[in-house]
CSV table of C-alpha atoms in Angstrom, one decimal:
chain,number,residue,atom,x,y,z
K,1,MET,CA,102.6,119.9,91.6
K,2,MET,CA,104.3,122.5,93.3
K,3,ASP,CA,107.4,124.5,91.7
K,4,LEU,CA,110.0,122.2,93.6
K,5,THR,CA,114.2,122.8,93.0
K,6,ALA,CA,116.4,119.9,93.6
K,7,ARG,CA,120.5,119.9,94.3
K,8,ARG,CA,122.7,117.1,95.6
K,9,ALA,CA,123.3,116.8,98.9
K,10,GLU,CA,126.7,118.4,100.2
K,11,ARG,CA,128.9,117.8,103.4
K,12,THR,CA,127.3,121.5,104.9
K,13,ASP,CA,124.0,119.7,104.7
K,14,ALA,CA,125.1,117.4,107.6
K,15,ARG,CA,123.5,118.9,110.5
K,16,LEU,CA,119.9,119.5,108.4
K,17,LEU,CA,119.7,115.6,107.2
K,18,TRP,CA,120.4,114.9,111.0
K,19,ARG,CA,118.0,116.7,112.4
K,20,TRP,CA,115.4,115.4,109.9
K,21,ALA,CA,116.6,111.7,110.5
K,22,ASN,CA,116.3,111.8,114.2
K,23,ASP,CA,112.5,113.5,114.4
K,24,PRO,CA,110.5,111.3,116.4
K,25,GLU,CA,108.2,110.4,113.6
K,26,THR,CA,110.5,109.9,111.2
K,27,ARG,CA,112.1,107.3,113.7
K,28,ARG,CA,108.9,105.6,113.9
K,29,ARG,CA,108.5,105.2,110.4
K,30,SER,CA,111.9,104.2,110.0
K,31,PHE,CA,113.3,100.6,110.3
K,32,GLY,CA,115.9,102.0,112.7
K,33,LYS,CA,114.3,102.9,115.7
K,34,ALA,CA,116.7,104.4,117.8
K,35,THR,CA,118.3,107.8,117.6
K,36,ILE,CA,121.4,109.0,115.8
K,37,PRO,CA,124.3,109.9,117.3
K,38,TYR,CA,125.9,113.0,115.2
K,39,ALA,CA,129.5,111.1,114.9
K,40,ASP,CA,127.7,108.1,113.3
K,41,HIS,CA,125.7,110.3,111.1
K,42,LEU,CA,128.6,112.5,110.0
K,43,THR,CA,130.5,108.9,109.4
K,44,TRP,CA,127.6,107.6,107.5
K,45,LEU,CA,126.8,110.9,105.2
K,46,ALA,CA,130.5,111.1,104.2
K,47,ALA,CA,130.4,107.4,103.0
K,48,LYS,CA,127.2,107.7,101.1
K,49,LEU,CA,128.6,111.2,99.5
K,50,ALA,CA,131.9,109.8,98.5
K,51,SER,CA,130.0,106.6,96.9
K,52,ASP,CA,128.9,105.7,93.6
K,53,ALA,CA,126.2,103.7,94.8
K,54,SER,CA,124.3,106.4,96.3
K,55,ALA,CA,122.4,109.6,95.5
K,56,ILE,CA,120.6,112.3,97.9
K,57,TRP,CA,118.6,115.0,96.5
K,58,ILE,CA,117.5,118.0,98.6
K,59,PHE,CA,114.3,119.5,97.9
K,60,ARG,CA,113.6,123.1,98.4
K,61,ASP,CA,110.3,125.4,97.9
K,62,GLY,CA,111.9,128.8,97.2
K,63,PRO,CA,114.8,129.3,99.8
K,64,GLU,CA,113.3,126.5,102.3
K,65,PRO,CA,114.5,123.2,102.2
K,66,VAL,CA,111.3,120.6,102.8
K,67,GLY,CA,112.6,117.2,102.5
K,68,GLN,CA,115.0,114.6,100.8
K,69,VAL,CA,115.1,111.8,98.1
K,70,ARG,CA,117.9,109.2,98.6
K,71,VAL,CA,118.6,106.2,96.8
K,72,ASP,CA,120.9,103.4,97.3
K,73,LEU,CA,121.7,100.6,94.6
K,74,ALA,CA,122.7,97.2,95.4
K,75,ASP,CA,122.3,94.1,93.5
K,76,GLY,CA,120.8,95.6,91.0
K,77,VAL,CA,118.2,97.3,92.6
K,78,ALA,CA,117.8,101.1,93.0
K,79,GLU,CA,116.1,101.5,96.7
K,80,VAL,CA,114.6,104.8,97.3
K,81,SER,CA,113.9,106.3,100.1
K,82,LEU,CA,111.9,110.0,101.4
K,83,VAL,CA,112.0,112.2,104.3
K,84,VAL,CA,109.4,115.4,104.0
K,85,ALA,CA,111.1,118.0,106.7
K,86,PRO,CA,108.9,117.2,110.1
K,87,GLU,CA,108.2,121.2,109.9
K,88,HIS,CA,106.4,120.6,106.3
K,89,ARG,CA,104.2,117.7,106.8
K,90,GLY,CA,101.0,117.2,105.7
K,91,ARG,CA,101.4,120.3,103.2
K,92,GLY,CA,102.0,117.7,99.6
K,93,TYR,CA,105.6,118.2,99.2
K,94,GLY,CA,106.3,114.2,99.4
K,95,LYS,CA,103.6,114.0,96.3
K,96,SER,CA,105.5,116.8,94.7
K,97,MET,CA,109.1,115.4,95.5
K,98,LEU,CA,108.2,111.8,94.1
K,99,ALA,CA,107.3,113.4,91.1
K,100,SER,CA,110.1,115.7,90.5
K,101,ALA,CA,112.2,112.9,91.4
K,102,LEU,CA,110.5,110.2,88.9
K,103,PRO,CA,112.6,111.8,85.9
K,104,LEU,CA,115.5,111.3,87.3
K,105,LEU,CA,115.0,108.0,88.5
K,106,ARG,CA,114.2,106.7,85.5
K,107,ARG,CA,116.6,108.4,83.5
K,108,ASP,CA,119.5,107.6,85.6
K,109,PHE,CA,118.6,104.3,87.1
K,110,ALA,CA,115.7,102.4,85.5
K,111,PRO,CA,117.7,101.1,82.6
K,112,HIS,CA,119.8,99.3,84.5
K,113,HIS,CA,118.4,98.8,87.8
K,114,ARG,CA,115.1,98.2,89.3
K,115,VAL,CA,113.4,100.9,91.1
K,116,ARG,CA,111.8,100.1,94.3
K,117,ALA,CA,110.9,101.2,97.7
K,118,LEU,CA,110.8,99.2,101.0
K,119,VAL,CA,108.2,100.5,103.3
K,120,LEU,CA,107.1,99.5,107.0
K,121,ASP,CA,103.5,97.7,106.6
K,122,ASP,CA,102.5,100.3,109.0
K,123,ASN,CA,103.4,103.1,107.2
K,124,VAL,CA,100.2,104.1,105.5
K,125,ALA,CA,101.2,107.4,104.3
K,126,SER,CA,103.9,106.5,102.6
K,127,LEU,CA,102.4,103.0,101.0
K,128,ARG,CA,99.8,105.4,99.7
K,129,LEU,CA,102.5,107.9,98.6
K,130,PHE,CA,104.5,105.7,96.4
K,131,THR,CA,101.4,103.5,94.9
K,132,ALA,CA,100.0,106.9,93.9
K,133,GLY,CA,103.3,108.2,92.6
K,134,GLY,CA,103.9,105.1,90.2
K,135,PHE,CA,104.7,102.4,91.9
K,136,ARG,CA,103.2,99.1,92.5
K,137,VAL,CA,103.5,96.5,95.0
K,138,VAL,CA,105.0,93.4,94.1
K,139,GLY,CA,105.5,91.3,97.4
K,140,PRO,CA,106.1,91.2,101.2
K,141,ALA,CA,109.5,91.4,102.7
K,142,ARG,CA,110.8,90.1,106.1
K,143,ARG,CA,113.9,91.9,107.4
K,144,ALA,CA,116.6,89.9,109.5
K,145,ASP,CA,115.5,92.1,112.2
K,146,GLY,CA,112.0,90.6,112.3
K,147,GLN,CA,110.2,93.6,110.6
K,148,GLN,CA,107.5,93.0,108.4
K,149,ALA,CA,107.9,95.4,105.2
K,150,THR,CA,106.0,95.9,101.5
K,151,VAL,CA,108.2,95.8,98.6
K,152,LEU,CA,107.0,98.0,95.6
K,153,GLU,CA,108.5,98.7,92.6
K,154,LEU,CA,107.8,101.8,90.0
K,155,GLN,CA,106.4,101.1,87.0
K,156,PRO,CA,107.3,102.2,83.6
K,157,SER,CA,106.4,105.5,82.0
K,158,GLY,CA,102.7,106.1,81.8
K,159,LYS,CA,101.7,103.4,84.1
K,160,GLY,CA,99.9,104.4,87.2
K,161,GLU,CA,100.7,107.9,87.1
K,162,ALA,CA,97.9,110.5,87.6
K,163,GLY,CA,97.6,112.7,84.6
K,164,ALA,CA,96.3,116.4,84.7
K,165,SER,CA,92.9,115.1,83.2
K,166,ARG,CA,92.4,112.2,85.6
K,167,LEU,CA,89.4,112.3,87.9
K,168,LYS,CA,90.1,112.2,91.1
K,169,VAL,CA,88.4,109.3,93.4
K,170,VAL,CA,89.1,109.3,97.0
K,171,GLY,CA,89.0,105.8,99.0
K,172,ALA,CA,86.6,107.0,102.6
K,173,ILE,CA,86.8,104.5,105.4
K,174,GLN,CA,83.4,105.6,107.2
K,175,ALA,CA,84.1,104.8,110.4
K,176,ARG,CA,82.4,105.4,114.0
K,177,THR,CA,82.8,104.1,117.4
K,178,GLY,CA,79.1,103.8,118.2
K,179,SER,CA,79.0,99.9,117.3
K,180,THR,CA,76.0,98.4,119.7
K,181,ARG,CA,77.2,94.5,118.1
K,182,LEU,CA,80.4,95.0,119.1
K,183,PRO,CA,81.5,98.3,120.9
K,184,GLY,CA,84.8,100.3,119.4
K,185,LYS,CA,85.2,97.4,116.9
K,186,VAL,CA,86.9,100.2,114.8
K,187,LEU,CA,89.6,100.5,117.2
K,188,LEU,CA,90.0,96.8,118.6
K,189,PRO,CA,93.1,95.5,117.6
K,190,ILE,CA,93.7,92.5,114.7
K,191,ALA,CA,96.8,91.0,115.0
K,192,GLY,CA,98.3,94.0,116.6
K,193,ARG,CA,97.0,96.8,114.5
K,194,SER,CA,93.3,98.2,114.7
K,195,ALA,CA,90.6,97.6,112.0
K,196,ILE,CA,91.1,101.2,110.6
K,197,GLU,CA,94.9,100.3,110.4
K,198,ARG,CA,94.1,97.5,108.7
K,199,ILE,CA,91.8,99.0,106.1
K,200,ALA,CA,94.1,101.9,105.2
K,201,GLY,CA,96.8,99.5,104.5
K,202,ARG,CA,95.2,97.6,102.5
K,203,MET,CA,93.7,100.8,100.7
K,204,ALA,CA,97.1,102.1,99.9
K,205,ALA,CA,98.2,99.0,98.0
K,206,CYS,CA,95.2,100.3,95.6
K,207,ARG,CA,96.2,102.0,92.1
K,208,GLU,CA,93.2,103.4,91.7
K,209,LEU,CA,92.9,105.6,94.7
K,210,ASP,CA,94.3,109.4,94.7
K,211,ALA,CA,94.0,109.7,98.4
K,212,ILE,CA,92.5,108.0,101.6
K,213,VAL,CA,90.5,109.5,104.1
K,214,VAL,CA,88.7,108.9,107.2
K,215,SER,CA,85.1,109.9,107.3
K,216,THR,CA,83.6,110.2,111.0
K,217,SER,CA,80.7,112.1,112.9
K,218,VAL,CA,81.2,115.0,114.8
K,219,GLU,CA,80.4,113.0,118.2
K,220,PRO,CA,83.1,113.4,120.9
K,221,ARG,CA,83.3,109.6,121.3
K,222,ASP,CA,84.9,109.9,117.6
K,223,ASP,CA,87.9,112.1,118.3
K,224,ALA,CA,89.8,109.0,119.0
K,225,LEU,CA,89.1,108.4,115.3
K,226,GLU,CA,90.6,111.5,113.9
K,227,GLN,CA,93.6,111.3,116.6
K,228,LEU,CA,94.6,107.9,115.2
K,229,ALA,CA,94.1,109.0,111.5
K,230,THR,CA,96.3,112.1,111.8
K,231,ARG,CA,98.5,109.2,113.7
K,232,ILE,CA,98.7,107.1,110.7
K,233,GLY,CA,99.0,109.7,108.2
K,234,LEU,CA,95.3,110.2,107.3
K,235,ALA,CA,93.0,112.8,106.9
K,236,CYS,CA,89.9,112.7,108.8
K,237,VAL,CA,86.4,114.9,107.6
K,238,ARG,CA,84.0,114.7,110.4
K,239,GLY,CA,80.0,115.6,110.0
K,240,SER,CA,76.8,114.0,110.8
K,241,GLU,CA,76.9,110.7,112.5
K,242,ALA,CA,73.2,109.2,111.1
K,243,ASP,CA,73.2,111.8,108.4
K,244,LEU,CA,75.5,109.9,105.4
K,245,VAL,CA,74.4,112.0,102.9
K,246,GLU,CA,75.9,114.9,104.7
K,247,ARG,CA,78.9,113.5,106.0
K,248,LEU,CA,79.7,111.6,102.8
K,249,GLY,CA,78.8,114.8,100.8
K,250,ARG,CA,81.1,116.9,102.9
K,251,THR,CA,84.3,114.3,102.3
K,252,ALA,CA,83.9,114.7,98.7
K,253,ARG,CA,83.5,118.7,99.0
K,254,VAL,CA,86.2,118.9,101.5
K,255,THR,CA,88.9,116.1,99.5
K,256,GLY,CA,88.1,117.4,96.1
K,257,ALA,CA,87.0,114.2,95.1
K,258,ASP,CA,84.9,113.6,91.7
K,259,ALA,CA,84.2,110.2,93.1
K,260,LEU,CA,84.4,108.7,96.7
K,261,VAL,CA,84.8,105.1,97.5
K,262,ARG,CA,83.1,103.9,100.4
K,263,ILE,CA,84.4,101.4,102.5
K,264,THR,CA,83.1,101.2,105.9
K,265,ALA,CA,84.6,100.0,108.8
K,266,ASP,CA,83.3,96.5,109.1
K,267,CYS,CA,85.5,95.3,106.3
K,268,PRO,CA,89.3,95.0,107.3
K,269,LEU,CA,89.6,92.3,104.8
K,270,THR,CA,88.8,94.9,102.2
K,271,ASP,CA,90.6,93.4,98.4
K,272,PRO,CA,92.5,96.3,97.2
K,273,ALA,CA,92.0,94.5,93.7
K,274,LEU,CA,88.7,94.3,93.8
K,275,ILE,CA,88.5,97.7,95.0
K,276,ASP,CA,90.6,99.3,92.1
K,277,ARG,CA,88.1,96.8,89.3
K,278,THR,CA,85.3,98.8,90.5
K,279,VAL,CA,87.2,102.1,90.5
K,280,VAL,CA,88.3,101.5,87.0
K,281,ALA,CA,84.7,100.3,85.9
K,282,TRP,CA,83.5,104.0,86.9
K,283,ARG,CA,86.6,105.5,85.4
K,284,ASP,CA,85.9,104.0,82.2
K,285,SER,CA,82.3,105.8,82.0
K,286,GLY,CA,83.9,109.1,81.5
K,287,GLY,CA,82.5,110.1,85.3
K,288,ARG,CA,79.0,109.6,83.5
K,289,LEU,CA,77.8,107.0,86.2
K,290,ASP,CA,76.2,107.8,89.6
K,291,TYR,CA,77.1,105.0,91.3
K,292,VAL,CA,79.3,101.6,90.9
K,293,SER,CA,79.3,98.6,93.7
K,294,ASN,CA,79.4,95.3,93.6
K,295,VAL,CA,76.4,94.5,96.0
K,296,PHE,CA,73.4,95.2,93.7
K,297,PRO,CA,73.3,92.4,93.7
K,298,ALA,CA,76.1,90.4,96.1
K,299,THR,CA,78.0,88.4,94.6
K,300,PHE,CA,81.1,88.9,96.5
K,301,PRO,CA,81.6,87.8,100.4
K,302,ASP,CA,80.3,89.9,102.9
K,303,GLY,CA,82.8,92.4,104.1
K,304,LEU,CA,84.2,93.0,100.4
K,305,ASP,CA,82.0,95.4,99.5
K,306,VAL,CA,83.0,98.5,97.2
K,307,GLU,CA,80.4,101.1,96.1
K,308,VAL,CA,81.7,104.2,94.2
K,309,LEU,CA,79.5,107.1,94.4
K,310,SER,CA,80.0,110.4,91.8
K,311,ARG,CA,80.2,113.7,94.0
K,312,GLN,CA,77.7,114.8,91.5
K,313,VAL,CA,75.2,112.2,92.9
K,314,LEU,CA,76.1,112.8,96.3
K,315,GLU,CA,75.3,116.3,96.2
K,316,ARG,CA,72.1,115.3,94.2
K,317,LEU,CA,70.8,113.3,97.4
K,318,GLY,CA,72.0,115.9,99.4
K,319,GLY,CA,68.9,118.0,97.7
K,320,GLU,CA,66.7,115.1,97.2
K,321,ILE,CA,66.1,112.7,100.2
K,322,THR,CA,64.1,114.2,103.1
K,323,ASP,CA,63.3,110.6,104.6
K,324,PRO,CA,66.1,110.2,107.6
K,325,PHE,CA,66.4,106.6,107.0
K,326,PHE,CA,67.2,107.2,103.4
K,327,ARG,CA,69.6,109.7,104.5
K,328,GLU,CA,71.4,106.8,106.6
K,329,SER,CA,71.1,104.4,104.3
K,330,LEU,CA,71.4,106.4,101.0
K,331,THR,CA,72.5,103.5,98.7
K,332,ALA,CA,69.0,101.9,99.3
K,333,TYR,CA,67.4,105.0,98.2
K,334,ILE,CA,69.4,104.6,95.0
K,335,ARG,CA,68.3,100.6,94.9
K,336,GLU,CA,65.0,101.5,95.3
K,337,ARG,CA,64.9,103.6,92.2
K,338,PRO,CA,67.2,102.1,90.0
K,339,GLY,CA,65.6,103.5,86.6
K,340,ALA,CA,66.4,107.2,88.2
K,341,PHE,CA,70.2,106.6,88.4
K,342,GLU,CA,73.1,105.6,86.2
K,343,ILE,CA,74.3,102.2,88.0
K,344,LEU,CA,76.9,99.5,87.1
K,345,ASN,CA,77.5,96.3,89.3
K,346,VAL,CA,80.4,94.3,89.4
K,347,GLU,CA,79.9,90.8,89.7
K,348,HIS,CA,81.7,87.6,90.6
K,349,CYS,CA,81.6,84.7,88.5
K,350,SER,CA,80.1,82.7,91.2
K,351,ASP,CA,77.7,83.9,94.2
K,352,LEU,CA,79.9,83.7,97.2
K,353,SER,CA,77.7,86.4,99.1
K,354,HIS,CA,77.1,83.8,101.9
K,355,LEU,CA,80.4,84.0,103.1
K,356,ARG,CA,81.2,86.3,106.1
K,357,TRP,CA,84.0,88.0,106.4
K,358,THR,CA,82.5,91.1,107.9
K,359,LEU,CA,83.1,92.2,111.2
K,360,ASP,CA,80.3,92.9,113.4
K,361,TYR,CA,80.1,90.4,116.4
K,362,PRO,CA,83.2,88.9,118.1
K,363,GLU,CA,83.1,85.7,116.7
K,364,ASP,CA,83.4,87.7,113.5
K,365,LEU,CA,86.7,89.4,115.1
K,366,ARG,CA,88.0,86.1,116.0
K,367,PHE,CA,87.5,84.8,112.0
K,368,VAL,CA,89.6,88.0,111.1
K,369,GLU,CA,91.9,87.6,113.1
K,370,ALA,CA,92.5,83.9,112.4
K,371,VAL,CA,92.7,85.2,108.9
K,372,TYR,CA,95.6,88.0,109.6
K,373,THR,CA,97.3,85.3,111.6
K,374,ALA,CA,98.0,82.9,109.2
K,375,LEU,CA,98.1,85.4,106.0
K,376,GLY,CA,99.9,87.9,107.9
K,377,GLU,CA,103.2,88.0,106.1
K,378,ARG,CA,102.1,88.5,102.6
K,379,ALA,CA,102.5,92.0,102.0
K,380,VAL,CA,98.5,92.4,100.6
K,381,PHE,CA,96.3,88.9,100.5
K,382,GLY,CA,93.6,89.3,98.5
K,383,MET,CA,89.6,87.1,98.3
K,384,ALA,CA,91.6,84.4,96.9
K,385,GLU,CA,94.1,83.6,99.4
K,386,ILE,CA,91.4,83.4,101.8
K,387,LEU,CA,89.1,81.4,99.9
K,388,ASP,CA,92.2,79.1,99.5
K,389,LEU,CA,93.0,79.6,103.3
K,390,VAL,CA,89.3,78.6,104.1
K,391,GLU,CA,89.4,75.8,101.7
K,392,ARG,CA,92.5,74.0,103.8
K,393,HIS,CA,91.3,74.7,107.0
K,394,PRO,CA,87.3,74.7,106.9
K,395,GLU,CA,87.4,75.2,110.7
K,396,LEU,CA,87.8,78.5,110.1
K,397,ARG,CA,84.4,79.4,108.8
K,398,ASP,CA,83.0,77.8,111.8
K,399,LEU,CA,84.4,80.8,113.8
K,400,ASN,CA,81.6,82.5,112.8
K,401,ARG,CA,79.2,80.4,110.6
K,402,HIS,CA,76.3,80.7,112.5
K,403,ARG,CA,75.9,84.5,111.9
K,404,GLU,CA,76.0,83.8,107.8
K,405,ASP,CA,72.2,84.3,108.0
K,406,THR,CA,72.0,87.4,111.0
K,407,VAL,CA,70.0,90.3,110.0
K,408,THR,CA,72.0,93.8,110.2
K,409,LEU,CA,71.4,97.0,109.3
K,410,ARG,CA,73.5,97.0,106.1
K,411,GLY,CA,70.7,98.5,103.9
K,412,ILE,CA,72.1,97.0,100.5
K,413,ARG,CA,72.6,93.2,101.0
K,414,GLY,CA,70.3,90.5,99.8
K,415,ALA,CA,67.5,89.3,102.7
K,416,THR,CA,69.2,91.5,104.9
K,417,TYR,CA,68.4,95.1,103.0
K,418,HIS,CA,64.8,93.8,102.3
K,419,ALA,CA,64.4,92.9,105.7
K,420,ALA,CA,65.5,96.4,107.3
K,421,LEU,CA,63.3,98.3,104.2
K,422,SER,CA,60.3,96.5,105.4
K,423,LYS,CA,60.8,97.3,108.9
K,424,HIS,CA,61.2,101.2,107.9
K,425,GLN,CA,58.1,100.6,105.6
K,426,ALA,CA,56.3,98.9,108.2
K,427,GLN,CA,56.8,102.0,111.0
K,428,ARG,CA,55.9,104.7,108.5
K,429,PRO,CA,52.5,106.6,109.5
């Protein structure tokens, strides 16, 4: 953590705070979008500084102000908000500011108030920041102005905060725009937001991910993915389009990850709780396991696939695999040699692998859109909520039921995997 200092805001900070508040990106991520007149800001700041129900800290790195943390008290709740100075975004100050503020929040507010944050659902960067900093998603909130938000609550000391010895796990959204069955599917809107944004928002609710990145190709057509990642506050790592061993290995190195959680861009219904469960299984091994997944064999619906690959195994595969088929289907290589790797599978109590919740065809998009339309007002719905929805509305499954037996090159799921592997073996000399 950076060596930051904090002090209470004063009236002389008015213009600095006004500039930060009116930054276009800050306004986009805020509940109020309109530019704030300076006179109105002065009145607001005077009221905040005079009130015992508010506190504003300005954080500095040396002499340079880098952002603010604010707390507002109402009805037994201490609501926390954070703003990073626009010229200092992307340098880790948000994480350090929140970490520095936590002792103050717990000392001054937690004994008598619930410490909460309210974040717009499309503000992926803030969702990730608070969940990584000790807050847990507790539910949805719909404001009077109709905006949909997520409520996060600070957990007791020692829960959810990354310690110095914690193994770093990075969630990697593996994406490219070169889909043939559903062209550009990763950028297609699902109830108003792209598939990438939907996946990132759900991963931001995970407690076990220390960072989230988009892992895409260096092909010019994927420039749009990098631009989208930047817009929603995610890092983007680019590598080979077909050589996933190279691309994922590069992603692990660039992010400093001890393990990557691979979530493919055809999984806009990925379940945060299932991701956390799979990561915990890897963490509990002390990093000893090479590969932890829920697809070997698959017992969860197609579209909830989670794979954890240690950085060591990615480096090993980089030097070991020469066959282009397996460099693109790297987990197929592991599956074919289970005795050569330390593997663990996370299984459901019953086999639901026949259910199709993935995004490969226009019919799949209609199904996923219907799910988000029905459940979108929930903060982060999971597998249980979707199962309940489909049980109550079985006609939803009919939207893409005829695709449930479609063979696609997923490389790791049941008959699909074996069909792809058999085809590859038949083509080999």
